[in-house]
Coordinates of C-alpha atoms and ligand atoms in Angstrom, one line a residue:
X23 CA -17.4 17.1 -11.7
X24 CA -13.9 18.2 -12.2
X25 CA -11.6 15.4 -13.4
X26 CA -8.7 14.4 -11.0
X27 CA -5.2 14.8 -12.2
X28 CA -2.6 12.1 -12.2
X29 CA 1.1 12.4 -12.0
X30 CA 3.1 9.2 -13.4
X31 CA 6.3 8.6 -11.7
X32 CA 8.4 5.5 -14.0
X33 CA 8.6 5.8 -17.2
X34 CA 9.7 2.1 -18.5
X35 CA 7.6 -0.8 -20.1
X36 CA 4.7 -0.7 -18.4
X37 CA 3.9 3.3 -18.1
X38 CA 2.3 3.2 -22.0
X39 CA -0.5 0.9 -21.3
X40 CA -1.4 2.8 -18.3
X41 CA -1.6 6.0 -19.9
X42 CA -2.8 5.0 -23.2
X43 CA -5.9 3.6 -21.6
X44 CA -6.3 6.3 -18.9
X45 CA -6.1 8.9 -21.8
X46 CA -7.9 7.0 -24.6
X47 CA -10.7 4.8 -23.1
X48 CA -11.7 5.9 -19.2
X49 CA -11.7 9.7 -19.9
X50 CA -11.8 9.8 -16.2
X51 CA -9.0 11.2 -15.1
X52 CA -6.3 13.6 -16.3
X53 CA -2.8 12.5 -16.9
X54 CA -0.7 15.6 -16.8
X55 CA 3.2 14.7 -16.1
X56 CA 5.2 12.3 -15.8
X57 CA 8.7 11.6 -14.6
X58 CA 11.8 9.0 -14.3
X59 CA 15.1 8.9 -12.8
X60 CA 16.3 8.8 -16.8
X61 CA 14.9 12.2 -18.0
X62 CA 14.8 11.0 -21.6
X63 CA 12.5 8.1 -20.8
X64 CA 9.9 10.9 -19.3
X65 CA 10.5 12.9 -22.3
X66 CA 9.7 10.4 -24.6
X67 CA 6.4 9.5 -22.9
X68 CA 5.3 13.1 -22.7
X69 CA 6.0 13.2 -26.4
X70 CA 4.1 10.1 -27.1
X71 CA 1.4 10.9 -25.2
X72 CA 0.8 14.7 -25.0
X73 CA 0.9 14.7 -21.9
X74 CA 1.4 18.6 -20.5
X75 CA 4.7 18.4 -18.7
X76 CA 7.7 15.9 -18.2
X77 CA 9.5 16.4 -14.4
X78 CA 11.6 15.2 -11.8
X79 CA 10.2 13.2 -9.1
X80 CA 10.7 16.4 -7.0
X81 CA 8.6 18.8 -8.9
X82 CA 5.9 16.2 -9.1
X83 CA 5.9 15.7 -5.7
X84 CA 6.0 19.5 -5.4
X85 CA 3.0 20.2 -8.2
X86 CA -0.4 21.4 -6.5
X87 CA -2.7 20.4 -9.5
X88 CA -1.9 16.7 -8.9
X89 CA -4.1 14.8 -6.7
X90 CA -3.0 11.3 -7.6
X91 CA 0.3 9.9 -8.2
X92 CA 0.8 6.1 -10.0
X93 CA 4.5 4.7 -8.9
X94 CA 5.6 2.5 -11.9
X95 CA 9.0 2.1 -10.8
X96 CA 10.7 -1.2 -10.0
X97 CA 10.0 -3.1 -6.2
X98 CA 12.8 -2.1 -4.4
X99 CA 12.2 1.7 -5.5
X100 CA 8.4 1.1 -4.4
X101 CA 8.6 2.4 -0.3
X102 CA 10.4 5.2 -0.4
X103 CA 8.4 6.7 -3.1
X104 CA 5.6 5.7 -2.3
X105 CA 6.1 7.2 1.3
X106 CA 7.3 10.4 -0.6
X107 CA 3.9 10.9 -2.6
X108 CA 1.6 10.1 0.8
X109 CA 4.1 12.7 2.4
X110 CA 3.7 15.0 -0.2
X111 CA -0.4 14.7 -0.1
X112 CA -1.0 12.8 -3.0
X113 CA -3.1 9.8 -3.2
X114 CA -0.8 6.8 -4.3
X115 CA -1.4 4.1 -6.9
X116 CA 1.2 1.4 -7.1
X117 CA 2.3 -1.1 -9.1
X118 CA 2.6 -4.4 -7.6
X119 CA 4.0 -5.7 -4.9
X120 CA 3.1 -2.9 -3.0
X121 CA 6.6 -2.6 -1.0
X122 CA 9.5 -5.5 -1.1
X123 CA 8.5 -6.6 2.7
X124 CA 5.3 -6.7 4.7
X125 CA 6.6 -3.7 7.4
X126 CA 7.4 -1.8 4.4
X127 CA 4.0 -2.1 3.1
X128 CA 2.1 -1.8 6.4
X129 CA 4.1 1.5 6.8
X130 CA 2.8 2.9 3.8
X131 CA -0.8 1.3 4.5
X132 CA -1.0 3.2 7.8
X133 CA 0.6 5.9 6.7
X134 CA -2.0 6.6 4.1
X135 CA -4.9 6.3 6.8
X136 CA -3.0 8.8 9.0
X137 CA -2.8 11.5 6.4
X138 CA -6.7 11.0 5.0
X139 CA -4.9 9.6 1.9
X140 CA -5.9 6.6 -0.2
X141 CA -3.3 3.6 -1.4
X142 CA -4.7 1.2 -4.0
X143 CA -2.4 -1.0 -5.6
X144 CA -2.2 -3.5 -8.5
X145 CA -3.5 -6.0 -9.7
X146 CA -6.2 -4.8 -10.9
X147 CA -6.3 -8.0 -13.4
X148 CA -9.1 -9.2 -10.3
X149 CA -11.6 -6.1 -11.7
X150 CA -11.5 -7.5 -15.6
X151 CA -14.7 -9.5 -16.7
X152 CA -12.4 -13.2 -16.1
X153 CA -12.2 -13.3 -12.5
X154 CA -15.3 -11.2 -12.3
X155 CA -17.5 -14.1 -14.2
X156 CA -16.2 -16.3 -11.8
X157 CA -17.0 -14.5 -8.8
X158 CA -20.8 -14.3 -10.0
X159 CA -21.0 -18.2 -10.7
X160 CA -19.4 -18.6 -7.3
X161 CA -21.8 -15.9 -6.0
X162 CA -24.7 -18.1 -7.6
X163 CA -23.5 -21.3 -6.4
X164 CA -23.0 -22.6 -10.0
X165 CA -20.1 -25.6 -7.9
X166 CA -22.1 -25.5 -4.5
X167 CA -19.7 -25.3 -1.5
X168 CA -15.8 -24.8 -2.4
X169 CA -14.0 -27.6 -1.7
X170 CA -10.4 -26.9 -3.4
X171 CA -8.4 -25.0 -5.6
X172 CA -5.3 -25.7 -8.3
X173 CA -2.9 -23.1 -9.0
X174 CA -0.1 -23.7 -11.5
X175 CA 2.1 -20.8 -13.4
X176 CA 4.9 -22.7 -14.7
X177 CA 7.6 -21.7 -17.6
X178 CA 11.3 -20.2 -18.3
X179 CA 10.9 -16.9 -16.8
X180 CA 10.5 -13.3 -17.6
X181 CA 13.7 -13.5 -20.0
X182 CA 11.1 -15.1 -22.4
X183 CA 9.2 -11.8 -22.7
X184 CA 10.9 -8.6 -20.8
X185 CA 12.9 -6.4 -22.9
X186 CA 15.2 -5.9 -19.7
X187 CA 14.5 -8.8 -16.9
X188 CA 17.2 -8.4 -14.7
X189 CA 15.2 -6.8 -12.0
X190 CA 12.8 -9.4 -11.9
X191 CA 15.3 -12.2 -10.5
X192 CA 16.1 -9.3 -7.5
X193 CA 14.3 -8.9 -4.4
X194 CA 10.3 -8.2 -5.2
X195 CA 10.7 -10.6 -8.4
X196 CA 10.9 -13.9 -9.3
X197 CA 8.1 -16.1 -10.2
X198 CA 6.1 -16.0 -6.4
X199 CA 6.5 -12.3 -6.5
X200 CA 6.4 -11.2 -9.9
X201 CA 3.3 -13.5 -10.7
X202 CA 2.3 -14.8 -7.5
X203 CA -0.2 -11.2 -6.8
X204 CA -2.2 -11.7 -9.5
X205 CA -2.9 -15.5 -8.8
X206 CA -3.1 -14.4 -5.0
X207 CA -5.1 -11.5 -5.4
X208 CA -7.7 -13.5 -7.6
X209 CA -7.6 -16.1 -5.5
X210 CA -8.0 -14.1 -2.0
X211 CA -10.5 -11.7 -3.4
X212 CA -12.7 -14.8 -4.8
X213 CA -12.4 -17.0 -2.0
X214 CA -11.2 -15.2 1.3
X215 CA -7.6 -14.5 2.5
X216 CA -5.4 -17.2 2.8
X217 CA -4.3 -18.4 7.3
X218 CA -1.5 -20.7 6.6
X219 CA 1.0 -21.4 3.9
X220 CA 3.8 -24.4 3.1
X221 CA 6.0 -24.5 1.0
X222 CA 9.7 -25.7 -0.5
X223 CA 11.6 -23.2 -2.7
X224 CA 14.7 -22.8 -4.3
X225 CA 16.7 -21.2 -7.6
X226 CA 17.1 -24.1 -9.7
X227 CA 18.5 -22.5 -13.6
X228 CA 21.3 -21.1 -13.3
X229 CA 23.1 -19.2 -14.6
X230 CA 20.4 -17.8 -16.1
X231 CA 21.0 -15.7 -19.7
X232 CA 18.6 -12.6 -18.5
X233 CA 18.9 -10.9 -22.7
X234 CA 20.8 -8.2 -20.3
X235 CA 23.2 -10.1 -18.6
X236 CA 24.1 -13.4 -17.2
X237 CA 23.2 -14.0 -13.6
X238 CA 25.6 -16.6 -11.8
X239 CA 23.4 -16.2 -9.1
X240 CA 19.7 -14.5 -8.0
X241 CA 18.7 -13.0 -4.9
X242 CA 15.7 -14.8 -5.1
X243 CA 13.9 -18.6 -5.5
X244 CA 13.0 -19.5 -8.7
X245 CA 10.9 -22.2 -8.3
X246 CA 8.0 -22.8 -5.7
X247 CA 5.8 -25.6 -4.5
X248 CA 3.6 -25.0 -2.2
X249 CA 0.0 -25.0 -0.2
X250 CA -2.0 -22.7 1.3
X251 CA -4.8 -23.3 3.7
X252 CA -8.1 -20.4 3.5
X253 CA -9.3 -18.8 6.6
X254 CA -12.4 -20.8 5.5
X255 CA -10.6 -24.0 5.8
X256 CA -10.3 -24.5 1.9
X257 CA -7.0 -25.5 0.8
X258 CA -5.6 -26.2 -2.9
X259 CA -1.6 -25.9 -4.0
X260 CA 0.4 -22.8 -5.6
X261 CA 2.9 -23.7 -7.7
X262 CA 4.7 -21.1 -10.0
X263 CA 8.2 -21.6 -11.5
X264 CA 10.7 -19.6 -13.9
X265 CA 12.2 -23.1 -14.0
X266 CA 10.1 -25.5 -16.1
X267 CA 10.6 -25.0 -19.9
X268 CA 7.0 -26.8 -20.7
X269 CA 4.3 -27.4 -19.3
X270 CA 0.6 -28.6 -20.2
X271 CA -0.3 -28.2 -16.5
X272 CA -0.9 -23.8 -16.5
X273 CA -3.7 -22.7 -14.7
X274 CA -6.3 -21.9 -12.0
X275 CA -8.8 -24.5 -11.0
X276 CA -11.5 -23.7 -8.5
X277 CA -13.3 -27.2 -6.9
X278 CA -16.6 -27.5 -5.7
X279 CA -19.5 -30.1 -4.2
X280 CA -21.5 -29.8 -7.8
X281 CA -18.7 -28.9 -10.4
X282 CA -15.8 -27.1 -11.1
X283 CA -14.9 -23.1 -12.6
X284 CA -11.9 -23.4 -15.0
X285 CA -10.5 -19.7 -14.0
X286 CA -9.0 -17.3 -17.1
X287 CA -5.1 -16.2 -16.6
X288 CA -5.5 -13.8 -14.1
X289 CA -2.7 -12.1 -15.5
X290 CA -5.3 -10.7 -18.1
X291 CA -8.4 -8.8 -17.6
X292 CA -10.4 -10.9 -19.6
X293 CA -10.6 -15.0 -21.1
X294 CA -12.8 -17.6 -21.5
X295 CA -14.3 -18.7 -17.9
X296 CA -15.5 -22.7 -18.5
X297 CA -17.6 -24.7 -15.7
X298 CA -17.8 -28.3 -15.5
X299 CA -21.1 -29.3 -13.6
X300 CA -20.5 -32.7 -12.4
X301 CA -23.3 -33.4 -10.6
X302 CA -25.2 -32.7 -13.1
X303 CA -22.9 -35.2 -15.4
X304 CA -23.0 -38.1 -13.0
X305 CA -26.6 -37.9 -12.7
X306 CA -26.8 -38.6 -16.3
X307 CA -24.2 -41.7 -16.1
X308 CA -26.5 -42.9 -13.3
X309 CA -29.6 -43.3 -15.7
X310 CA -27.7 -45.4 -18.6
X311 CA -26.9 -49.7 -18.5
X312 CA -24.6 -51.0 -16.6
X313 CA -22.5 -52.0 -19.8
X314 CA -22.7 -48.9 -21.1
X315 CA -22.5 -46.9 -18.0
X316 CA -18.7 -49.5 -17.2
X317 CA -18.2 -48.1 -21.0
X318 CA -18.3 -44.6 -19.9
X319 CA -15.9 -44.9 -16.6
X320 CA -13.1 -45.8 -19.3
X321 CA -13.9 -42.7 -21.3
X322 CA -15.3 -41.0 -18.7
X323 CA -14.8 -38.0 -21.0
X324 CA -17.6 -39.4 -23.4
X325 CA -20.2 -36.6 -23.4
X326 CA -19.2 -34.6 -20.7
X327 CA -18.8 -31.4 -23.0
X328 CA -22.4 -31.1 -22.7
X329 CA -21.6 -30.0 -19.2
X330 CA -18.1 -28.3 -19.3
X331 CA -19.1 -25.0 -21.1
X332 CA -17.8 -21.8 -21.5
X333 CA -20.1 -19.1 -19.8
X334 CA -20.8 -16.1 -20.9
X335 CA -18.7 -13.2 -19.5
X336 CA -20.7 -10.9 -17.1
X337 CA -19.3 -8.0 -19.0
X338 CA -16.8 -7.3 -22.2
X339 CA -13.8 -5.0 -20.8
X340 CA -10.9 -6.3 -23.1
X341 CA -8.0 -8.0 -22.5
X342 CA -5.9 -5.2 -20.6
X343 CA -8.1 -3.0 -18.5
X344 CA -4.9 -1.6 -16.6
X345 CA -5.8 1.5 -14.9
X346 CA -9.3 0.7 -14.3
X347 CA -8.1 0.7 -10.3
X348 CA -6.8 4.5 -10.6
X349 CA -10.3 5.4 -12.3
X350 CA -11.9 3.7 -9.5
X351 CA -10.3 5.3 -6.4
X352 CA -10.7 8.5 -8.4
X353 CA -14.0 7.8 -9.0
X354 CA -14.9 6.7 -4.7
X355 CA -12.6 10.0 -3.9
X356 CA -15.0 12.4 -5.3
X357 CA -18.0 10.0 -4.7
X358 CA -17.2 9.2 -0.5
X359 CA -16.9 5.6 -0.9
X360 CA -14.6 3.2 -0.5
X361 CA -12.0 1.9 -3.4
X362 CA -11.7 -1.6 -4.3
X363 CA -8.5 -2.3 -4.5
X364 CA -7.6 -0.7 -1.0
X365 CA -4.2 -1.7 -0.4
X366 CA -4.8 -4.3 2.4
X367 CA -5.1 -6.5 -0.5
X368 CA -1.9 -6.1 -1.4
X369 CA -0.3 -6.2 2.2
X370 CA -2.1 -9.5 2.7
X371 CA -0.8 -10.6 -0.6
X372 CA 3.1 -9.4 0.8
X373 CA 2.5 -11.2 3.9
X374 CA 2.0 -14.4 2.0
X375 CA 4.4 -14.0 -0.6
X376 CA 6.8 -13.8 2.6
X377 CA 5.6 -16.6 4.6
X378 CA 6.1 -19.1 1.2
X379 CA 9.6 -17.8 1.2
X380 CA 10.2 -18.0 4.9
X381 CA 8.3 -21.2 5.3
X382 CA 10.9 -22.6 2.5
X383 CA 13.9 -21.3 4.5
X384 CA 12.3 -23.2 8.1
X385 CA 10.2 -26.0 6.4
X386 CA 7.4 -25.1 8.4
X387 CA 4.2 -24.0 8.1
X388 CA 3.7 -20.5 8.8
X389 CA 0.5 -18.5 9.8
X390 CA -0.3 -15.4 7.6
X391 CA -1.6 -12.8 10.1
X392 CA -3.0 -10.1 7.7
X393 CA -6.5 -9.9 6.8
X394 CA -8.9 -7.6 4.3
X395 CA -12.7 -7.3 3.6
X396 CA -14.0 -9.1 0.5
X397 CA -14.4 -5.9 -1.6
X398 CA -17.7 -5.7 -3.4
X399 CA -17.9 -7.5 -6.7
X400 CA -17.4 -4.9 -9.8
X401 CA -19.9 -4.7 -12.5
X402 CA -18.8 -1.3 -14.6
X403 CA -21.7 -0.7 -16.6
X404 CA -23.9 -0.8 -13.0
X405 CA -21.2 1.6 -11.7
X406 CA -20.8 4.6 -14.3
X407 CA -17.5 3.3 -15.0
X408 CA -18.4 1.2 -18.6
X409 CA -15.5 1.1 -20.5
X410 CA -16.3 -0.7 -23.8
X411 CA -14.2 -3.3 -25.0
X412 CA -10.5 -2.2 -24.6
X413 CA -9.8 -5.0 -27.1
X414 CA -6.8 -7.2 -26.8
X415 CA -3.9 -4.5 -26.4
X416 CA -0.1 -6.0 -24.7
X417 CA 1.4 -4.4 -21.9
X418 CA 3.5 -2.9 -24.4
X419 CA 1.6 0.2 -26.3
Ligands
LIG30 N1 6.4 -4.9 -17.6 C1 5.3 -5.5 -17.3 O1 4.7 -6.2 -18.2 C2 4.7 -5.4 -16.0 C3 3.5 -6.0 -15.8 C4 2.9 -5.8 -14.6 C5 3.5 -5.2 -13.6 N2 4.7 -4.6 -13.7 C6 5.3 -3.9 -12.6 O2 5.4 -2.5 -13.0 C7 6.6 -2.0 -12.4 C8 7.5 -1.5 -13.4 O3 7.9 -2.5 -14.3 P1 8.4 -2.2 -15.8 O4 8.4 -3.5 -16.5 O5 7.8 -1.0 -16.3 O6 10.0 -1.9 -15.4 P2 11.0 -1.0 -16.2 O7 12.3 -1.3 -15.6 O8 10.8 -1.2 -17.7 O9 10.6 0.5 -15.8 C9 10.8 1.1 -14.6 C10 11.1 2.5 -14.8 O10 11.2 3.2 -13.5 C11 12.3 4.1 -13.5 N3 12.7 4.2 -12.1 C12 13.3 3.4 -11.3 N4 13.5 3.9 -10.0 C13 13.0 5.2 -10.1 C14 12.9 6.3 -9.2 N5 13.3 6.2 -7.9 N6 12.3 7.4 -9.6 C15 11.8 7.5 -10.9 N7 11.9 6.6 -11.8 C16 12.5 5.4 -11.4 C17 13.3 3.4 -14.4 O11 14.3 4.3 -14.9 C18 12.4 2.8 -15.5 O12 12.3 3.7 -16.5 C19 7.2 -3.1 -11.5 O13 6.7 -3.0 -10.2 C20 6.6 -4.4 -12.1 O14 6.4 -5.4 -11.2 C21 5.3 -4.7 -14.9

């Protein structure tokens, strides 16, 4: 079958991984042009990757041999692109969030089902072996019934790593909505959308030295505490800060009746994916002496590491699997069936991101009102779509 062709519009830090992995490990899909609104940053990327042609976002929109189109441009340029591609017949992959609001996003959403068009967006982080390890020991009922979950992203901010942060601290950024969709979109697509959200919020460094510039002020909260209740009654806390210079407390926990599933960074497509099985633990407390057993409650740790292990991973992808979302849609185009990042995800993960921030504003709780089918759980080698191990590549290529 004849390969799809891709178009790249944004040409900045994150474009190389995309396109390095697209042209070097799926050999799925075709990357033929690419464009920015900085002509020498598409020129440069069509140089680096041999890519046939560099463009404006015009003549990409205009080009006939491209089915697909990836928008890697910052948030707040995210809408009216991506409403340009759908109008221009392309299929759309986006980089997350989706659109700044949650109108913006249902727009595009619908839009995309009016014109027979697909929308997938990242994450796609959810797709890599981590989270997908997880979902087959929840799947097997490795912690019996979900009880709770722990969510906890908590550091200095994206001045620590970006080479030009001041976009993340405006709208579409911050720690919530820069990092919030992949803890979100694991977290959603694991357990089951999220019905109600709390939270307090605020911008708490500042100024804040961005490398770039010095913010007095951001148009956005920097720091977030807050809960969320599942549609399936499960509730755990989100916290994720830019304002916290160290912590020993990063990470996702899910809870259950018989044990619990240390989650990997769902930032990354793959990491080690630990359970504890307590059940299993206390049952072998309950069968030692009293003195000893009194012994063991003070170091309760004392031989539990028999039953906190690291499991193995369901499949080896690689550290940085982006793109594997733009091979799959390609992939359900030409095959009939549905993608599995369609972009309800990512309007349910908008909706929430919203209601933290305007449950902050009213100190309320605030219902979530969007909604998405569980997609099916991915298994690559099953699907035609085995990659081999992508091996530990940055976003930076
Ligand atoms: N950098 C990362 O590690 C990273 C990781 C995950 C996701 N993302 C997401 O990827 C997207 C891009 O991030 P980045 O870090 O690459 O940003 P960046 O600022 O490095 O690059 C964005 C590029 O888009 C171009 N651009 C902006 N508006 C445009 C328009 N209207 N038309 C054409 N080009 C336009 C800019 O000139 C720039 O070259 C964001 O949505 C971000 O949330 C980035």
């Amino acid at each position: 079958m004849k390969k799809l062709n891709v178009g790249v519009i944004g040409c900045g830090a994150i474009a190389g991984i995309y396109i390095h992995n697209l042209k070097y490990h799926f050999d799925k899909v075709e990357v033929v042009a690419c464009s920015d609104l900085i002509p020498e940053k598409a020129e440069e990327i069509r140089a680096k990757f041999d890519l046939k042609r560099a463009c404006t976002n015009e003549e990409m929109l205009a080009d006939p041999e491209i089915d697909i189109i990836m928008n890697l441009t910052i948030p707040k340029a995210h809408y009216s692109l991506n409403k340009a591609i759908l109008n221009a017949g392309k299929h759309l992959y986006c980089e997350k969030p989706l659109c700044v609001t949650l109108e913006e996003s249902k727009e595009i959403i619908e839009l995309g089902h009016k014109l027979g068009l697909r929308v997938a967006c990242a994450p796609d982080t959810f797709l890599g072996p981590g989270i997908q390890t997880v979902r087959k020991l929840l799947d097997e009922n490795a912690i019996g019934k979900v009880t709770g979950f722990s969510i906890n992203l908590l550091n200095p901010g994206s001045e620590l790593w970006h080479p030009s942060p001041a976009f993340l601290y405006q709208a579409g950024g911050g720690p919530m909505h820069d990092m919030g969709p992949y803890y979100l979109t694991a977290l959603t697509t694991l357990l089951g959308p999220v019905e109600e959200v709390f939270c307090y919020a605020s911008p708490s460094f500042r100024p804040r030295d961005v490398r770039t510039a010095v913010l007095e002020t951001t148009e956005i909260n920097t720091n977030y505490n807050g809960l969320l209740k599942l549609r399936s009654g499960v509730y755990g806390n989100i916290n994720m800060s830019f304002d916290v210079w160290k912590s020993k407390n990063n990470g996702m926990e899910i809870y259950g009746t018989e044990g619990m599933i240390t989650v990997p960074d769902p930032n990354a497509t793959q990491g080690p994916v630990y359970v504890f099985r307590g059940r299993e633990f206390m049952a072998e407390i309950n069968t030692i002496p009293r003195e000893e057993f009194v012994k063991r409650l003070m170091f309760i740790h004392d031989g539990e590491e028999k039953y906190y292990q690291e499991e193995p991973l369901a499949f080896v992808g690689g550290n940085n699997m982006r793109g594997v979302v733009v091979v799959d849609m390609a992939m359900a185009i030409q095959e009939g069936r549905p993608h599995r990042t369609p972009g309800e995800i990512a309007c349910h993960i908008v909706d929430i991101l919203d209601c933290c921030d305007q449950s902050a504003a009213e100190h309320r709780v605030v219902e979530v009102n969007t909604s998405f089918e569980k997609p099916e759980a991915f298994y690559p080698v099953a699907d035609g779509l085995w990659l081999g191990d992508l091996g530990t590549a940055s976003n930076f290529v």
